[in-house]
């Protein structure tokens, strides 16, 4: 009923690195060519854990936007914006909070995990508990159908779906819905109206999914309907409720995972990261000093790629012949580690070249980023206001 749309966000808590690129950004870049996409800087989410250090958030926001553009997010295809510049996210968060059971928030796995992982911070805050609910508002406010995220975020998407379902259940009961829906059926014209009623009966009484699909396709074609009537007719097909919020799907990142230089997860705080726009010499130095299979003490010792983090980089960056060369050379001590690392260094530098090029105009003239994001904020806000109009009305806050 609502158009397919993609929404995702990232928290601006530090510079972006190649782990983010291979873990998330590549997926975004692919999706922007397939569907309308909205990508935003989740600055409020960053505050839930960095409330004592807001300066890093402001700085990282601009750096992150440049990193996205450098990586290939195209503002002529995607809408880029800053969460706090669309304050309706906060309004929806508040309204959703009224009917969200505390238990739903407390049992989200990241809640207890993060409190333990970040033991040096006091996260027993109201804002942190609400993290996944704010995230639900971020997505539901655009009636997004798909959310590209990593595995760890799946429970958040599950909760959003429950929130949307509960909202529609509680507030989708429009007064006089049945009559309004029947009026809308008449507006379809007599031939279509008859078909609509037949298909609806077929679906509701005999559970025929094909009938539902056919009816939906017919409504998609019925140009003359107003948005409100269209929603009613979609809701009426399946039951007697209006669908105000849409249940989104998680789109898991399939891109290869790139670990850090030491083989652990790549993270700035572990000191094992390569920045997205790292300069060439630093890339080269970082890879050259990367640990290798600890068993290869001397050049003449054979090694085992499976015990070497460089091998994981080859799996992301090298073609099959190069990988075969590594396996053979390593296990027979035919190549040295410095030699083995060179193709990785070359591939990373090659990957980053267009990123440096794309970033340059924005570095030369920061007002370009400001202007680009101002457009994005406006475009996002327009969509958000559409949904909020319906949400306010459904919750009795329209005051017309
Ligand atoms: N929680 C997400 C993360 O840590 C960031 C985020 C905030 C997000 N709001 C979102 C992701 C909405 C997808 C959709 O990665
Ligand atoms: Fe690692 Fe390559 Fe050295 Fe083998 S030869 S230990 S794979 S760096």
PDB file of N, CA and C and ligand atoms in Angstrom, residues 291-293 296 303-311 314 326 329-331 335-338 340-341, ligand 2:
ATOM      1  N   UNK A 291      50.237  -7.987  12.658  1.00  0.00           N
ATOM      2  CA  UNK A 291      50.710  -9.301  13.103  1.00  0.00           C
ATOM      3  C   UNK A 291      50.375 -10.384  12.081  1.00  0.00           C
ATOM      4  N   UNK A 292      51.191 -11.428  12.028  1.00  0.00           N
ATOM      5  CA  UNK A 292      50.953 -12.549  11.100  1.00  0.00           C
ATOM      6  C   UNK A 292      50.868 -13.829  11.923  1.00  0.00           C
ATOM      7  N   UNK A 293      50.896 -14.979  11.262  1.00  0.00           N
ATOM      8  CA  UNK A 293      50.861 -16.251  11.992  1.00  0.00           C
ATOM      9  C   UNK A 293      52.025 -16.280  12.989  1.00  0.00           C
ATOM     10  N   UNK A 296      55.256 -18.254  12.411  1.00  0.00           N
ATOM     11  CA  UNK A 296      56.258 -17.907  11.383  1.00  0.00           C
ATOM     12  C   UNK A 296      57.248 -16.903  11.942  1.00  0.00           C
ATOM     13  N   UNK A 303      54.041 -21.224   7.329  1.00  0.00           N
ATOM     14  CA  UNK A 303      52.950 -20.661   8.117  1.00  0.00           C
ATOM     15  C   UNK A 303      51.607 -21.278   7.758  1.00  0.00           C
ATOM     16  N   UNK A 304      50.565 -20.816   8.462  1.00  0.00           N
ATOM     17  CA  UNK A 304      49.210 -21.300   8.209  1.00  0.00           C
ATOM     18  C   UNK A 304      48.292 -20.083   8.085  1.00  0.00           C
ATOM     19  N   UNK A 305      47.805 -19.813   6.876  1.00  0.00           N
ATOM     20  CA  UNK A 305      46.986 -18.616   6.681  1.00  0.00           C
ATOM     21  C   UNK A 305      45.801 -18.542   7.652  1.00  0.00           C
ATOM     22  N   UNK A 306      45.275 -19.706   8.034  1.00  0.00           N
ATOM     23  CA  UNK A 306      44.115 -19.686   8.927  1.00  0.00           C
ATOM     24  C   UNK A 306      44.433 -19.034  10.273  1.00  0.00           C
ATOM     25  N   UNK A 307      45.705 -18.972  10.614  1.00  0.00           N
ATOM     26  CA  UNK A 307      46.076 -18.358  11.889  1.00  0.00           C
ATOM     27  C   UNK A 307      46.572 -16.923  11.718  1.00  0.00           C
ATOM     28  N   UNK A 308      46.304 -16.366  10.540  1.00  0.00           N
ATOM     29  CA  UNK A 308      46.898 -15.074  10.224  1.00  0.00           C
ATOM     30  C   UNK A 308      45.835 -14.056   9.818  1.00  0.00           C
ATOM     31  N   UNK A 309      45.773 -12.912  10.482  1.00  0.00           N
ATOM     32  CA  UNK A 309      44.759 -11.919  10.113  1.00  0.00           C
ATOM     33  C   UNK A 309      44.941 -11.359   8.694  1.00  0.00           C
ATOM     34  N   UNK A 310      46.175 -11.416   8.173  1.00  0.00           N
ATOM     35  CA  UNK A 310      46.395 -10.921   6.801  1.00  0.00           C
ATOM     36  C   UNK A 310      45.559 -11.737   5.814  1.00  0.00           C
ATOM     37  N   UNK A 311      45.410 -13.020   6.118  1.00  0.00           N
ATOM     38  CA  UNK A 311      44.624 -13.906   5.247  1.00  0.00           C
ATOM     39  C   UNK A 311      43.167 -13.422   5.141  1.00  0.00           C
ATOM     40  N   UNK A 314      43.053 -10.830   2.682  1.00  0.00           N
ATOM     41  CA  UNK A 314      43.091 -11.392   1.324  1.00  0.00           C
ATOM     42  C   UNK A 314      41.710 -11.885   0.919  1.00  0.00           C
ATOM     43  N   UNK A 326      48.966 -17.131  -2.069  1.00  0.00           N
ATOM     44  CA  UNK A 326      49.217 -16.948  -0.636  1.00  0.00           C
ATOM     45  C   UNK A 326      49.281 -18.304   0.067  1.00  0.00           C
ATOM     46  N   UNK A 329      52.419 -20.215  -1.035  1.00  0.00           N
ATOM     47  CA  UNK A 329      53.645 -19.560  -0.591  1.00  0.00           C
ATOM     48  C   UNK A 329      53.804 -19.568   0.920  1.00  0.00           C
ATOM     49  N   UNK A 330      52.709 -19.435   1.628  1.00  0.00           N
ATOM     50  CA  UNK A 330      52.772 -19.376   3.091  1.00  0.00           C
ATOM     51  C   UNK A 330      53.097 -20.752   3.664  1.00  0.00           C
ATOM     52  N   UNK A 331      52.336 -21.762   3.208  1.00  0.00           N
ATOM     53  CA  UNK A 331      52.509 -23.096   3.800  1.00  0.00           C
ATOM     54  C   UNK A 331      53.834 -23.748   3.401  1.00  0.00           C
ATOM     55  N   UNK A 335      57.029 -17.673   0.145  1.00  0.00           N
ATOM     56  CA  UNK A 335      56.996 -16.203   0.129  1.00  0.00           C
ATOM     57  C   UNK A 335      57.165 -15.683   1.558  1.00  0.00           C
ATOM     58  N   UNK A 336      57.638 -14.460   1.661  1.00  0.00           N
ATOM     59  CA  UNK A 336      57.744 -13.830   2.971  1.00  0.00           C
ATOM     60  C   UNK A 336      56.475 -13.055   3.275  1.00  0.00           C
ATOM     61  N   UNK A 337      56.314 -12.690   4.537  1.00  0.00           N
ATOM     62  CA  UNK A 337      55.082 -12.001   4.934  1.00  0.00           C
ATOM     63  C   UNK A 337      54.971 -10.613   4.297  1.00  0.00           C
ATOM     64  N   UNK A 338      56.102  -9.936   4.165  1.00  0.00           N
ATOM     65  CA  UNK A 338      56.050  -8.599   3.556  1.00  0.00           C
ATOM     66  C   UNK A 338      55.561  -8.693   2.111  1.00  0.00           C
ATOM     67  N   UNK A 340      53.727 -11.085   0.932  1.00  0.00           N
ATOM     68  CA  UNK A 340      52.330 -11.517   0.979  1.00  0.00           C
ATOM     69  C   UNK A 340      51.391 -10.334   1.207  1.00  0.00           C
ATOM     70  N   UNK A 341      51.874  -9.362   1.973  1.00  0.00           N
ATOM     71  CA  UNK A 341      51.011  -8.228   2.331  1.00  0.00           C
ATOM     72  C   UNK A 341      50.855  -7.218   1.192  1.00  0.00           C
TER      73      UNK A 341
HETATM   74 FE1  LIG B   2      50.135 -14.414   6.952  1.00  0.00          FE
HETATM   75 FE2  LIG B   2      50.850 -14.186   4.422  1.00  0.00          FE
HETATM   76 FE3  LIG B   2      52.691 -14.331   6.327  1.00  0.00          FE
HETATM   77 FE4  LIG B   2      51.261 -16.467   5.717  1.00  0.00          FE
HETATM   78  S1  LIG B   2      52.706 -15.424   4.388  1.00  0.00           S
HETATM   79  S2  LIG B   2      51.708 -15.737   7.778  1.00  0.00           S
HETATM   80  S3  LIG B   2      49.291 -15.544   5.232  1.00  0.00           S
HETATM   81  S4  LIG B   2      51.214 -12.716   6.043  1.00  0.00           S
END
